[in-house]
Each structure stands twice: as structure tokens, then as C-alpha cells.
Coordinates of C-alpha atoms in Angstrom, one line a residue:
Chain A
M1 CA 0.0 0.0 0.0
A2 CA 1.2 3.5 -0.8
E3 CA 2.1 5.9 2.0
P4 CA -1.1 6.7 3.8
L5 CA -2.6 10.2 3.6
L6 CA -3.7 10.1 7.2
R7 CA -2.4 8.0 10.0
V8 CA -4.0 8.0 13.4
E9 CA -1.8 6.3 16.0
D10 CA -2.8 5.3 19.5
L11 CA -5.3 8.1 19.8
R12 CA -6.7 8.7 23.3
V13 CA -9.6 11.1 23.9
V14 CA -10.7 11.7 27.4
F15 CA -13.6 13.6 29.0
G16 CA -14.1 15.3 32.3
P17 CA -11.9 17.2 34.8
P18 CA -8.3 16.0 35.4
G19 CA -8.3 13.2 37.9
R20 CA -11.8 12.0 37.1
E21 CA -11.3 11.5 33.4
Q22 CA -13.3 9.0 31.4
V23 CA -11.7 7.5 28.4
A24 CA -13.9 7.8 25.3
V25 CA -11.4 6.8 22.7
D26 CA -8.8 4.4 23.8
G27 CA -5.6 3.7 21.8
L28 CA -7.3 3.9 18.4
S29 CA -5.1 3.5 15.3
L30 CA -6.2 3.7 11.7
T31 CA -4.9 4.7 8.3
L32 CA -6.5 6.3 5.3
G33 CA -4.9 6.0 1.8
P34 CA -5.3 8.7 -0.9
G35 CA -8.7 8.3 -2.6
E36 CA -9.8 5.6 -0.2
V37 CA -13.3 5.4 1.4
L38 CA -13.1 4.2 4.9
G39 CA -16.2 3.4 6.9
I40 CA -16.3 3.6 10.7
V41 CA -19.2 1.8 12.1
G42 CA -20.5 1.1 15.6
E43 CA -23.3 1.8 18.0
S44 CA -24.1 5.2 19.4
G45 CA -21.6 6.3 22.0
C46 CA -18.8 4.0 20.8
G47 CA -16.5 7.0 20.1
K48 CA -16.8 7.2 16.3
T49 CA -17.9 10.8 16.2
L50 CA -15.2 11.8 18.7
T51 CA -12.6 10.1 16.6
A52 CA -13.8 12.2 13.6
L53 CA -13.8 15.4 15.6
S54 CA -10.3 14.7 16.9
I55 CA -8.9 14.6 13.4
L56 CA -10.0 18.3 12.9
R57 CA -9.4 19.1 16.6
L58 CA -13.0 20.1 17.1
I59 CA -13.7 18.3 20.4
P60 CA -15.3 20.8 22.7
N61 CA -12.6 21.6 25.4
P62 CA -13.6 21.6 28.2
P63 CA -14.8 18.9 28.9
G64 CA -13.0 16.8 26.2
R65 CA -9.4 16.7 25.1
I66 CA -6.9 14.6 23.2
A67 CA -4.8 12.9 25.9
G68 CA -2.4 11.0 23.7
G69 CA -1.4 9.7 20.3
Q70 CA -0.7 11.2 17.0
I71 CA -2.7 12.2 14.0
L72 CA -0.3 12.4 11.1
F73 CA -1.5 14.2 8.0
R74 CA 1.2 14.3 5.3
G75 CA 3.8 14.2 8.0
Q76 CA 2.3 16.9 10.2
D77 CA 1.0 15.9 13.7
L78 CA -2.5 17.5 13.9
A79 CA -2.9 16.4 17.5
H80 CA -0.2 18.9 18.5
A81 CA -0.6 21.5 15.8
S82 CA -1.4 25.2 16.6
E83 CA -4.9 26.6 16.1
K84 CA -3.5 28.7 13.3
A85 CA -2.0 25.7 11.5
M86 CA -5.3 23.8 12.1
N87 CA -7.3 26.7 10.5
R88 CA -5.2 26.3 7.3
I89 CA -6.2 22.6 7.2
R90 CA -9.8 22.7 8.3
G91 CA -12.0 23.3 5.3
K92 CA -9.1 23.4 2.9
E93 CA -7.3 20.0 3.3
I94 CA -9.7 18.2 5.5
S95 CA -13.4 19.0 5.5
M96 CA -16.2 17.7 7.6
I97 CA -20.0 17.4 7.2
F98 CA -22.3 16.6 10.0
Q99 CA -25.3 14.6 11.0
E100 CA -27.8 17.4 11.4
P101 CA -28.2 19.5 8.3
M102 CA -31.1 21.4 9.9
T103 CA -28.8 23.1 12.5
A104 CA -25.4 22.9 10.9
L105 CA -25.9 25.9 8.7
N106 CA -25.9 29.4 10.2
P107 CA -29.5 30.7 10.1
V108 CA -28.6 34.3 9.7
F109 CA -26.3 34.2 6.7
K110 CA -27.2 33.6 3.1
I111 CA -26.2 30.3 1.4
G112 CA -23.9 32.0 -1.0
E113 CA -22.0 33.7 1.8
Q114 CA -21.6 30.5 3.7
I115 CA -20.1 28.7 0.7
G116 CA -18.2 31.7 -0.6
E117 CA -16.5 32.6 2.7
T118 CA -14.5 29.4 2.7
L119 CA -13.2 30.2 -0.8
R120 CA -12.3 33.8 0.3
V121 CA -10.5 32.6 3.5
H122 CA -8.6 29.7 2.0
D123 CA -8.1 30.5 -1.6
G124 CA -8.0 34.3 -1.3
L125 CA -10.8 34.8 -3.8
T126 CA -12.6 38.1 -4.2
R127 CA -16.2 38.4 -3.4
A128 CA -17.2 38.1 -7.0
Q129 CA -15.0 35.1 -7.6
A130 CA -16.2 33.4 -4.5
R131 CA -19.8 34.0 -5.6
S132 CA -19.2 32.3 -8.9
G133 CA -17.3 29.5 -7.1
A134 CA -20.3 29.1 -4.8
L135 CA -22.6 29.0 -7.8
Q136 CA -20.5 26.2 -9.4
M137 CA -20.5 24.2 -6.2
L138 CA -24.3 24.5 -5.8
E139 CA -24.7 23.3 -9.4
R140 CA -22.3 20.5 -8.8
V141 CA -24.1 19.2 -5.7
G142 CA -27.4 19.1 -7.7
I143 CA -29.3 22.0 -6.4
S144 CA -32.0 23.5 -8.7
N145 CA -32.0 27.2 -9.5
P146 CA -28.5 27.6 -8.0
A147 CA -28.3 31.3 -8.8
Q148 CA -31.5 32.0 -6.8
R149 CA -30.4 29.7 -3.9
L150 CA -27.3 31.8 -3.3
G151 CA -29.5 34.6 -2.0
Q152 CA -31.6 32.3 0.2
Y153 CA -31.3 31.6 3.9
P154 CA -31.1 28.0 5.3
H155 CA -34.7 28.0 6.6
E156 CA -35.9 28.3 3.1
L157 CA -34.4 24.9 2.1
S158 CA -35.4 21.4 2.9
G159 CA -33.2 19.0 4.9
G160 CA -31.8 17.2 1.9
M161 CA -31.1 20.6 0.2
R162 CA -29.3 21.8 3.3
Q163 CA -27.1 18.7 3.4
R164 CA -26.2 19.3 -0.3
V165 CA -25.3 22.9 0.7
M166 CA -23.1 21.5 3.5
I167 CA -21.4 19.2 1.0
A168 CA -20.9 22.2 -1.3
I169 CA -19.3 24.1 1.6
A170 CA -17.1 21.2 2.6
L171 CA -15.9 20.5 -1.0
A172 CA -15.6 24.1 -2.2
C173 CA -11.8 24.1 -1.7
R174 CA -11.3 20.6 -3.1
P175 CA -10.0 19.0 0.1
Q176 CA -7.9 15.8 0.2
I177 CA -10.1 14.2 2.9
L178 CA -13.8 14.5 3.6
I179 CA -15.0 13.4 7.0
A180 CA -18.7 12.6 6.8
D181 CA -20.3 12.1 10.3
E182 CA -23.6 10.2 9.8
P183 CA -24.4 12.4 6.8
T184 CA -27.7 10.6 6.0
T185 CA -29.0 9.7 9.4
A186 CA -31.3 12.7 9.7
L187 CA -32.7 12.3 6.2
D188 CA -35.6 10.4 4.5
V189 CA -34.6 7.1 3.0
T190 CA -35.0 8.3 -0.6
I191 CA -32.9 11.4 0.1
Q192 CA -30.3 9.2 1.9
A193 CA -29.7 7.3 -1.2
Q194 CA -29.4 10.4 -3.3
I195 CA -26.9 12.0 -0.9
L196 CA -24.8 8.8 -0.8
L197 CA -24.7 8.6 -4.5
L198 CA -23.7 12.2 -4.7
L199 CA -20.9 11.7 -2.2
R200 CA -19.7 8.6 -4.1
E201 CA -19.7 10.6 -7.4
L202 CA -17.9 13.6 -6.0
Q203 CA -15.4 11.3 -4.3
S204 CA -14.3 9.7 -7.6
E205 CA -14.5 13.0 -9.4
L206 CA -12.3 14.8 -7.0
G207 CA -10.2 11.8 -6.1
M208 CA -10.5 12.6 -2.4
A209 CA -10.4 10.2 0.5
V210 CA -13.5 9.8 2.6
V211 CA -14.1 8.8 6.2
L212 CA -17.7 7.8 6.5
I213 CA -19.0 7.4 10.0
T214 CA -22.3 5.6 10.4
H215 CA -24.2 3.1 12.4
D216 CA -26.0 2.0 9.3
L217 CA -24.3 -1.1 7.9
G218 CA -26.4 -0.9 4.7
V219 CA -24.8 2.5 4.0
V220 CA -21.4 1.0 4.6
A221 CA -21.9 -1.9 2.2
Q222 CA -23.0 0.5 -0.6
V223 CA -20.1 2.9 -0.6
V224 CA -16.9 2.0 1.4
D225 CA -13.7 0.3 0.4
R226 CA -12.5 -0.5 3.9
V227 CA -14.4 -0.7 7.1
A228 CA -13.4 -0.3 10.8
V229 CA -15.8 -1.6 13.4
M230 CA -15.7 0.3 16.8
Y231 CA -16.8 -0.9 20.1
A232 CA -16.5 1.1 23.4
G233 CA -13.7 3.4 22.2
R234 CA -11.6 0.7 20.4
I235 CA -11.5 -0.7 16.9
V236 CA -12.5 -4.4 17.2
E237 CA -12.3 -5.3 13.5
E238 CA -10.9 -3.8 10.4
G239 CA -10.6 -4.9 6.8
S240 CA -11.9 -4.6 3.3
A241 CA -15.6 -4.2 3.2
A242 CA -15.9 -7.5 1.3
A243 CA -13.8 -9.4 3.9
V244 CA -15.6 -8.0 6.9
F245 CA -19.0 -8.5 5.5
E246 CA -18.4 -12.0 4.2
R247 CA -16.1 -13.3 7.0
P248 CA -16.9 -11.3 10.1
S249 CA -14.3 -12.4 12.6
H250 CA -15.1 -10.5 15.8
P251 CA -18.2 -11.8 17.6
Y252 CA -19.4 -8.2 17.8
T253 CA -19.3 -7.7 14.1
R254 CA -21.0 -11.0 13.5
L255 CA -23.8 -10.1 15.9
L256 CA -24.1 -6.7 14.3
L257 CA -24.5 -8.2 10.9
E258 CA -27.0 -10.8 12.1
S259 CA -29.1 -8.1 13.6
I260 CA -29.9 -6.7 10.2
P261 CA -33.4 -8.0 9.4
T262 CA -33.6 -9.8 6.0
L263 CA -36.6 -10.5 3.9
D264 CA -35.7 -14.0 2.7
Q265 CA -35.9 -15.4 6.2
Q266 CA -39.1 -15.6 8.1
Q267 CA -38.4 -14.0 11.5
D268 CA -40.8 -13.6 14.4
R269 CA -38.4 -11.6 16.5
L270 CA -35.6 -9.2 15.4
Q271 CA -32.2 -10.4 16.3
T272 CA -30.5 -8.2 18.9
I273 CA -27.3 -8.2 20.8
P274 CA -28.0 -8.9 24.4
G275 CA -26.9 -6.4 27.0
M276 CA -26.0 -2.7 26.7
V277 CA -23.0 -0.7 25.5
P278 CA -21.0 -0.2 28.7
S279 CA -20.9 3.4 30.0
L280 CA -17.6 5.1 30.0
S281 CA -17.5 5.3 33.8
N282 CA -17.9 1.6 34.2
L283 CA -15.9 -0.1 31.4
P284 CA -15.4 -3.8 31.9
A285 CA -11.8 -5.1 32.4
G286 CA -10.2 -7.2 29.7
C287 CA -12.1 -7.3 26.4
R288 CA -14.8 -4.7 26.6
F289 CA -17.2 -6.9 24.7
H290 CA -16.9 -9.9 27.0
P291 CA -20.1 -9.3 29.1
R292 CA -22.1 -9.5 25.9
C293 CA -20.1 -12.0 24.0
P294 CA -21.6 -15.4 23.3
D295 CA -18.1 -17.0 23.0
V296 CA -16.6 -15.6 26.2
R297 CA -13.6 -17.4 27.7
P298 CA -11.9 -16.9 31.1
A299 CA -8.9 -15.1 29.4
C300 CA -11.3 -12.5 27.9
R301 CA -12.0 -11.1 31.4
E302 CA -8.3 -10.6 32.1
A303 CA -6.5 -8.7 29.4
A304 CA -7.6 -6.7 26.4
P305 CA -6.9 -8.8 23.3
A306 CA -4.3 -7.7 20.8
S307 CA -5.3 -7.2 17.2
F308 CA -4.7 -10.4 15.2
E309 CA -4.5 -10.7 11.5
V310 CA -7.3 -12.9 10.1
A311 CA -6.1 -12.5 6.5
P312 CA -3.8 -10.0 4.9
G313 CA -5.4 -6.6 5.6
H314 CA -8.1 -8.0 7.7
R315 CA -7.6 -7.8 11.5
A316 CA -9.7 -8.5 14.5
A317 CA -9.1 -7.9 18.2
C318 CA -10.4 -11.2 19.6
I319 CA -8.4 -14.1 21.1
A320 CA -10.7 -16.6 19.5
V321 CA -9.5 -15.4 16.1
N322 CA -5.9 -16.0 17.3
N323 CA -6.7 -19.5 18.5
Y324 CA -8.6 -20.2 15.3
R325 CA -5.6 -19.1 13.2
H326 CA -3.2 -21.2 15.2
A327 CA -5.5 -24.2 15.0
N328 CA -5.3 -24.0 11.2
Chain B
M1 CA -39.3 45.7 4.2
P2 CA -41.3 49.0 3.7
E3 CA -44.4 46.8 3.9
F4 CA -43.2 45.4 7.2
I5 CA -42.5 48.9 8.6
L6 CA -45.9 50.1 7.5
R7 CA -47.6 47.1 9.1
R8 CA -45.8 47.8 12.4
L9 CA -46.8 51.5 12.2
L10 CA -50.4 50.5 11.8
I11 CA -50.2 48.3 14.8
A12 CA -48.7 51.2 16.8
L13 CA -51.6 53.5 16.0
P14 CA -54.2 51.9 18.3
V15 CA -51.6 51.9 21.1
L16 CA -51.1 55.6 20.7
L17 CA -54.9 56.2 20.6
L18 CA -55.3 54.3 23.8
V19 CA -52.5 56.2 25.5
S20 CA -54.0 59.5 24.5
L21 CA -57.4 58.4 25.8
I22 CA -55.8 57.5 29.1
S23 CA -53.9 60.7 29.4
A24 CA -57.0 62.7 28.5
S25 CA -58.9 60.9 31.3
I26 CA -56.3 61.7 34.0
M27 CA -58.3 64.6 35.4
E28 CA -61.4 62.4 35.5
L29 CA -59.5 59.7 37.3
V30 CA -58.0 62.0 40.0
P31 CA -59.8 61.6 43.3
G32 CA -61.5 64.8 44.3
D33 CA -61.8 68.0 42.3
P34 CA -58.7 68.8 40.3
A35 CA -59.6 72.4 40.2
V36 CA -59.5 72.6 44.0
L37 CA -56.2 70.6 44.1
I38 CA -54.6 73.1 41.7
A39 CA -56.0 76.3 43.2
G40 CA -54.9 75.2 46.7
Q41 CA -56.6 74.7 50.1
S42 CA -57.0 78.4 50.8
A43 CA -58.4 79.5 47.4
S44 CA -61.6 81.3 47.2
D45 CA -64.6 80.0 45.2
A46 CA -64.0 82.5 42.5
E47 CA -60.4 81.4 42.1
I48 CA -61.5 77.7 41.9
A49 CA -64.1 78.6 39.3
M50 CA -61.4 80.4 37.3
V51 CA -59.2 77.3 37.3
R52 CA -62.1 75.1 36.4
E53 CA -62.8 77.4 33.5
Q54 CA -59.2 77.4 32.4
L55 CA -59.0 73.6 32.5
G56 CA -62.3 73.3 30.7
L57 CA -63.7 71.2 33.5
N58 CA -67.1 73.0 33.3
R59 CA -67.6 71.3 29.9
P60 CA -68.7 67.7 29.5
F61 CA -66.0 65.0 29.3
V62 CA -66.8 64.0 25.7
E63 CA -66.6 67.6 24.5
R64 CA -63.2 68.0 26.2
L65 CA -62.1 64.7 24.6
G66 CA -63.1 66.0 21.2
S67 CA -61.1 69.2 21.6
W68 CA -58.1 67.2 23.0
Y69 CA -58.0 65.1 19.9
A70 CA -58.5 68.2 17.7
G71 CA -55.6 69.8 19.5
I72 CA -53.4 66.7 18.9
A73 CA -54.2 66.9 15.2
R74 CA -53.1 70.6 15.2
G75 CA -50.1 69.8 17.3
D76 CA -51.5 71.7 20.3
L77 CA -51.5 70.0 23.7
G78 CA -52.9 72.9 25.7
D79 CA -51.2 75.3 28.0
S80 CA -49.2 74.6 31.1
I81 CA -50.6 76.0 34.3
L82 CA -47.3 76.3 36.2
L83 CA -45.2 77.6 33.3
N84 CA -47.9 79.7 31.6
R85 CA -46.9 78.6 28.1
P86 CA -47.9 76.0 25.6
V87 CA -47.1 72.4 26.7
T88 CA -45.7 71.6 23.2
Q89 CA -43.2 74.4 23.5
A90 CA -42.0 73.3 26.9
I91 CA -41.7 69.7 25.8
A92 CA -40.0 70.6 22.5
E93 CA -37.3 72.4 24.5
R94 CA -36.8 69.5 26.9
V95 CA -37.1 66.4 24.7
P96 CA -33.7 66.9 23.0
V97 CA -32.0 67.1 26.4
T98 CA -33.5 63.8 27.6
L99 CA -32.8 62.1 24.3
A100 CA -29.2 63.3 24.5
L101 CA -28.8 61.9 28.0
A102 CA -30.6 58.6 27.3
G103 CA -28.8 58.2 23.9
F104 CA -25.4 58.7 25.6
A105 CA -26.3 56.2 28.3
L106 CA -27.5 53.8 25.6
F107 CA -24.2 54.2 23.8
L108 CA -22.3 53.4 27.0
T109 CA -24.6 50.4 27.6
V110 CA -24.0 48.8 24.3
A111 CA -20.3 49.9 24.0
I112 CA -19.5 48.4 27.5
G113 CA -22.1 45.7 28.2
L114 CA -22.1 43.8 24.9
P115 CA -18.3 43.4 24.5
C116 CA -18.0 42.5 28.2
G117 CA -20.6 39.8 27.9
I118 CA -19.2 38.4 24.7
I119 CA -15.6 38.3 26.1
A120 CA -16.8 36.7 29.3
A121 CA -18.6 33.9 27.4
V122 CA -15.6 33.3 25.1
R123 CA -13.3 33.1 28.2
A124 CA -16.0 31.3 30.3
N125 CA -14.8 30.1 33.8
T126 CA -11.6 32.2 33.8
W127 CA -10.7 35.2 35.9
V128 CA -12.0 37.5 33.0
D129 CA -15.4 35.8 33.2
Q130 CA -15.4 36.2 37.0
A131 CA -14.5 39.9 36.8
V132 CA -17.2 40.6 34.3
L133 CA -19.8 38.8 36.4
T134 CA -18.8 40.6 39.5
F135 CA -18.9 43.9 37.7
A136 CA -22.3 43.1 36.3
L137 CA -23.6 42.1 39.7
I138 CA -22.4 45.4 41.1
G139 CA -24.0 47.2 38.2
V140 CA -27.4 45.7 38.8
S141 CA -27.3 46.1 42.6
V142 CA -26.1 49.6 43.1
P143 CA -29.0 52.1 43.2
N144 CA -28.4 54.8 40.6
F145 CA -29.1 57.8 42.9
W146 CA -26.5 56.6 45.3
L147 CA -24.0 56.0 42.5
S148 CA -24.8 59.5 41.2
L149 CA -24.0 61.1 44.6
M150 CA -20.7 59.1 44.9
L151 CA -19.7 60.1 41.4
I152 CA -20.5 63.8 42.0
V153 CA -18.5 63.7 45.3
L154 CA -15.5 62.0 43.6
F155 CA -15.3 63.5 40.2
G156 CA -17.2 66.7 40.6
V157 CA -16.1 67.9 44.0
M158 CA -12.9 66.1 45.2
L159 CA -11.1 65.7 41.9
D160 CA -13.0 68.5 40.1
W161 CA -12.6 66.8 36.7
L162 CA -16.2 67.0 35.5
P163 CA -19.1 69.3 36.3
A164 CA -21.2 68.1 39.2
G165 CA -24.4 69.0 37.5
G166 CA -26.1 71.3 35.0
Y167 CA -26.3 71.2 31.2
V168 CA -25.0 73.2 28.3
M169 CA -26.4 73.0 24.8
F170 CA -24.4 71.1 22.2
A171 CA -24.6 74.1 19.9
D172 CA -23.1 76.4 22.5
D173 CA -20.2 74.3 23.6
P174 CA -19.8 70.7 22.2
V175 CA -17.0 69.8 24.6
G176 CA -18.9 71.1 27.6
W177 CA -21.9 69.2 26.4
V178 CA -20.1 65.9 26.5
R179 CA -18.5 66.7 29.9
C180 CA -21.9 67.4 31.3
L181 CA -23.3 64.1 30.1
I182 CA -20.5 61.8 31.3
L183 CA -21.4 61.5 35.0
P184 CA -25.2 61.4 34.5
G185 CA -24.8 59.0 31.5
L186 CA -22.7 56.6 33.6
S187 CA -25.1 56.7 36.5
L188 CA -28.0 56.0 34.2
A189 CA -26.2 53.3 32.2
L190 CA -24.6 51.2 34.9
L191 CA -27.7 49.1 35.7
Q192 CA -28.3 48.5 31.9
V193 CA -24.6 47.7 31.4
G194 CA -24.8 45.0 34.0
L195 CA -28.0 43.6 32.6
L196 CA -26.8 43.6 29.0
A197 CA -23.4 42.1 30.0
R198 CA -25.2 39.2 31.8
I199 CA -27.7 38.6 29.0
S200 CA -25.1 38.8 26.2
R201 CA -22.8 36.4 28.1
A202 CA -25.6 33.9 28.6
T203 CA -26.7 34.2 25.0
M204 CA -23.2 33.8 23.6
L205 CA -22.6 30.7 25.8
E206 CA -25.7 29.2 24.2
V207 CA -24.8 30.2 20.7
L208 CA -21.3 28.8 21.1
Q209 CA -22.9 25.4 21.7
Q210 CA -24.7 25.5 18.4
D211 CA -23.9 23.2 15.5
Y212 CA -23.3 26.2 13.1
V213 CA -20.5 27.5 15.3
R214 CA -18.9 24.1 15.0
T215 CA -19.5 24.2 11.2
A216 CA -17.7 27.6 11.1
R217 CA -14.8 26.2 12.9
A218 CA -14.7 23.1 10.7
K219 CA -14.6 25.4 7.7
G220 CA -11.3 26.8 9.1
M221 CA -12.7 30.3 9.8
P222 CA -10.3 32.3 11.9
M223 CA -11.3 33.0 15.5
W224 CA -12.4 36.6 14.9
S225 CA -14.8 35.3 12.3
V226 CA -16.2 32.5 14.4
Y227 CA -16.9 34.8 17.3
G228 CA -17.3 38.2 15.7
K229 CA -19.3 37.1 12.7
H230 CA -21.0 33.7 13.0
A231 CA -21.7 33.8 16.7
L232 CA -22.2 37.5 17.1
K233 CA -25.0 38.0 14.6
N234 CA -27.0 35.2 16.3
V235 CA -26.3 36.7 19.7
M236 CA -27.7 40.0 18.4
V237 CA -31.2 38.5 17.8
P238 CA -32.2 38.3 21.5
V239 CA -29.8 41.1 22.6
I240 CA -31.5 43.6 20.3
T241 CA -34.8 43.0 22.1
V242 CA -33.1 43.6 25.5
I243 CA -31.6 46.8 24.1
G244 CA -35.1 47.9 23.2
I245 CA -36.3 47.3 26.7
S246 CA -33.2 49.1 28.0
C247 CA -34.2 52.2 26.0
G248 CA -37.5 52.4 27.8
L249 CA -35.8 51.9 31.2
L250 CA -33.2 54.6 30.4
L251 CA -36.0 57.1 29.5
S252 CA -37.9 56.4 32.7
G253 CA -34.6 56.3 34.8
S254 CA -33.7 59.7 33.5
V255 CA -36.4 61.2 35.8
V256 CA -34.2 60.5 38.9
I257 CA -30.9 61.2 37.2
E258 CA -32.1 64.6 35.7
T259 CA -33.2 65.6 39.2
V260 CA -29.9 64.6 40.9
Y261 CA -27.8 66.3 38.2
S262 CA -30.1 69.3 37.7
I263 CA -30.5 68.6 34.0
P264 CA -33.4 70.4 32.4
G265 CA -34.9 67.4 30.6
M266 CA -38.3 65.8 30.1
G267 CA -38.0 63.8 33.3
R268 CA -37.5 66.8 35.5
L269 CA -40.2 68.7 33.6
L270 CA -42.7 65.9 34.3
A271 CA -41.6 65.4 37.9
S272 CA -42.2 69.0 38.7
A273 CA -45.5 68.9 36.8
V274 CA -46.6 66.0 39.0
F275 CA -45.6 67.8 42.2
G276 CA -47.3 71.0 40.9
R277 CA -50.4 69.2 39.7
D278 CA -49.9 70.7 36.3
Y279 CA -52.4 68.4 34.5
P280 CA -52.1 69.6 31.0
M281 CA -48.4 69.2 31.2
I282 CA -48.7 65.6 32.6
Q283 CA -51.1 64.7 29.8
G284 CA -48.9 66.1 27.1
G285 CA -45.7 64.6 28.6
L286 CA -47.4 61.2 28.9
L287 CA -48.5 61.2 25.3
V288 CA -45.0 62.3 24.0
T289 CA -43.2 59.8 26.1
A290 CA -45.5 57.0 24.9
A291 CA -45.0 58.0 21.3
V292 CA -41.2 57.9 21.7
L293 CA -41.4 54.5 23.2
V294 CA -43.7 53.2 20.5
L295 CA -41.3 54.5 17.9
L296 CA -38.4 52.9 19.7
N297 CA -40.2 49.6 19.7
L298 CA -40.8 49.9 16.0
L299 CA -37.1 50.6 15.5
V300 CA -36.2 47.5 17.5
D301 CA -38.7 45.4 15.4
V302 CA -37.1 46.6 12.2
L303 CA -33.6 45.9 13.4
Y304 CA -34.7 42.5 14.6
A305 CA -36.1 41.6 11.1
L306 CA -32.9 43.0 9.5
I307 CA -30.7 40.6 11.6
D308 CA -32.9 37.5 11.6
P309 CA -34.3 36.6 8.2
R310 CA -36.7 34.1 9.8
V311 CA -38.6 37.0 11.3
R312 CA -39.1 38.6 7.9
Y313 CA -40.2 35.3 6.5
G314 CA -42.9 34.9 9.2
Q315 CA -44.3 38.4 8.5
R316 CA -45.0 37.8 4.8

């Protein structure tokens, strides 16, 4: 594999006052190659959004902060970069779109201004140039009457339209990486499909890398190259989308995939994973999934399992995987 | 927008009609005979009859109401009993003085209160925030007549930096005019500064939690733009309403301040009219004050719609 565009190493994000910190992201490592689409999946509260926010250093501080690790973007460590350096990266090299298009746009500024100001700040365009740049972006993200929309305010647009505007803002400066945090969760199903298609198109057109965060496995299967499954602040399985979906190796991934209802099987009850996601203040020792794991062994309660290679490029953090590999 | 302003003016009209009706009824509402009250305890019957004639109290109420409205239409609010001159003249002389005082206090309120509140929110839970909160608490708790006296003693008498009272016209001496307004303006503004600082701090804290502020940061906007543009314009929506309320409070607060600093404004004119039972003057003053407040509210509504596009949308 070529030199990764982004490499996160041993990232730790903690919350709360010093001394009573709770660890929300614990020793997370991942890489993102140029033009690659990486999916991060997991239940609510597993730390996927925090991981995304850390990359752009947008974690609200206080109460949260990055307590350790490195975030290397083209050799620069973003975890320790100055605010000024970060502002040259945010929106220019790495952009982000959010879950809630209804509130992510500023209600008191016109659409054209909200897109154009990124171009003015990062690319030094004049007002007139930024306006025509904004117009092009609106056209590109498939908004009808783009010239008229430039002068409108967010409340005059529907949710799907607003998410398109957010995408236009994020991609205006042609970033290397787009981080999309549950970009379709708040939208209707038909609109979801349109937005995903648009993201996929723009990704191949601009050749950018995408980190797609979602709890929707259907979304992941449609668009990503590689997938990382998170549980309670750690990555439990990582591999190509095909490998993870066809040969899920961590029990959590398996249960997650089994809990998707299918039409070809007659089911009276929906499959669920028993138990609850542990709260940050009360994380279990050893493997964090062991209280819910159907295959739990004594060793699971003692030490956190290392990450084992299932197949080249496909890793899972479960001792059962290791035993299985040795048995073969 | 012109349509919006016109609509607001039309809404203001019934308010003004109601206020003028109330002010016209003041003499009906006073317990006892206003003519006796004005002429005094020891007045003879002839004197009382004369006062009654002068006030038009010998005519039926409806008739007096008719001539009151006819007078308003002509710009005539009757004659003052104490000053022996038309009420409109006396008011026209005094209104600019009060507007200057209240305007200066408003300037201080916004120029001090808003930045203090914003900075406190941006630096929440630091010593800066604590200092602003303490200052704001002092501002809202110190009675303004006491503050006035302390300021007069310190800056007017002991240090002799500023005049302890009185007023000069701007046209006569612009520097002296400003010097005369500093102490009364501060005394009048301090309470409003405290209120505005607290409200802008609270609003800014709330706005900083909003998703669109995070979006602005994610876009790589520099700090001045995140706070001074994206957050500030949203903070101004509720703050402009508070400033409108402050305007009314500054106008009514000027009654005390004008008395303490011997400033010949509307407040002192009306206070002496009340003490002297100068009913025509009270009626006229009430009407003019209400009109000024209604216009201020209109101005606030217009500003509100200019800042928040959603308000304009709702009005269509």
C-alpha cells in the first residue's frame, strides 16, 4: 500500500476534569490512503464521532481533550498543531460534514455567503470570484436554481437541500479528505440514497479520501472500500468491506451483521445483541465486549486482546481469532 | 421591508390612541376636584371657578375629549398651568436634552455591556469571566441615585474633573456638552450595562454550543470570524430585544438622574408637573413619552427583522 494520507496512531480522547477523566477513545489507530473510502461503524456512544472530531481538533474543550497519540496528515501531527495551523487545514485540506443539516448551517447568513467565505478565506478569492465559485458548487451538488439559492437563507431549504449545501461548503476548496459524520441519518430514505450517490460521485471525481461514519451497515456496504468496526472506544475489527461482511471475525461484528433484518428469512423476533453498551464510567476489564459475548472465555476477562491478522489486511481484536488461526 | 414597517406603524396606531385616551382621562381619574387641588386649600370660590374654566372642567368630558384630539391633530396639547406657556413648546425644549442623556447612556450600555458579555462567554470560567460577572452584579445592585452622589462627590467635588451638574447646549459648547453628560450618563447606564453584560454572556454561551458554530470552525474560519461574525450575529437577535427594553428603562430612569444632576430634561419637567399638579403638562408629557417608546419599539422590530431573516419570513 502507498504511503497513507492520514495515519492515526494510538489516539486517546478523554472527557471530564483531570483526575476524574473518562476515556472515550482508547488507543485507536487507523490509516487512510489517498482516494480511499473508509467506513467507521459502531453503536451510538462508541466514540466514532469523537474520533472524527479529533482529526480536525474540534472536540469541545472543556470537557473533552486529546490525551495521547498522533494524528499524522502528510507528516504533520495534527494532535499537536497550533490553532492557526489547524485553520489552514480545516475546510481546505480536510473538511467535515455533520449529521444534522437542519442546524449545521448558520440561520442568519445567506447560502452564497456560507459557501463563498471558505473560498475567500482559504483561496483568497474576491467576493465576485467566491460568488461564482459558490454557484458552481451548488450546481455540482445538484441544487436546482442555484443562482436563486445563493441569496436564500437556510430556513428556506429542505433537509436534503441543506445537506447538499453542507457538502458544497465542505468540498468548495477541493479537500484531500472529507469526513462525513452520519451524513444521511437525519434524512428520509430516498434522500439518503441520493446523498450517498452524490458523495460517491464527488469522491471519484475529486479523487479525495472519505471517512464515512455511520451506524448503518447498509450504508457502509454500498459505498466503502474498507471498514473499521468500533466498540466502546476501540477498533475491534478492520478490513476490506468485502472481507468484513463476508467473513466477520469478531463476535461483535457477527452479531451486528446478524441483527440486520432480512426479507428472505421468516423472522418472528428481530435479532438483537443482548446487554448494553458499557458506560464510560464503568468499562469492563479485559475485552470490553466480554459481558455481551456469546463465546466468552476466562482469558477475555483478564486482558484486552491484541489485534490479530485474520487474513492480509483484515484484523480483529479477539483471542478466539488467534486460536482459530493457530489451529489451522 | 417597507411593507413590514408600514404594518408595524399601523399596529402602533391603536396603542397611541389608547394612551392618548388614558392621558385625557387623567383629570377624570384623580380623586376629588382637580380644580380645588390646583388652586390650593385656601383658594376662594372665584379662584377655583377660574381654574375650572381654564381647564375646561365645566364642559362635559366627551366635549373635552373632542377638543383634546382636535388639539393633537393641530399639534396643540394645551397650556401649562405652572409655566404659563404652551405644553408643546416646553416639551420641545426638553425632549432633545433627555434624548441626548438617554442616547449617551444607551451608547455606554452597548459599548461596554455587549463586549464584556461576549468576552466573558468566550473566556468562560476564567478570571476574566469572574471579573465581568462581579462587575455586572455590582451594576445591577447599586442604586443609581447613590451612585450619582458618589460620582458627584468623587469626580465633581474632590477631583474636580467634571461638572457636578447642569447642562449646556451642544450648539453652544460641544466639549462642555459631552463633559456634562459623562457622569449622569454613567449613573444612568450602569444598571443597563450590568443587565446587558449578563444577557449577552448567557446568549453567547448558548450560541457557542450550536452546530453552526462548529461548522464555522470546521470550515477553518479564523477565531475573529467564528466569534465576531458567525456567533455575534446570532447573539444580536435576543440582545436587540433587550436593548429595546433598556431604551424604555433609560428614559424612565432619566427622571431621577435629571433631578440629581439638575439637567433640564423631560424627566424633571414631568416630575415638577406632577408635584405642581400641572395636569395639561402631565397629559402632554405622557403622550409624547408613549409616542417615543412606540417609535423605539418599531425601530427594534425593524432591526430584529434585519438581523434575523426568519422573522421577515414569518411576516410575509
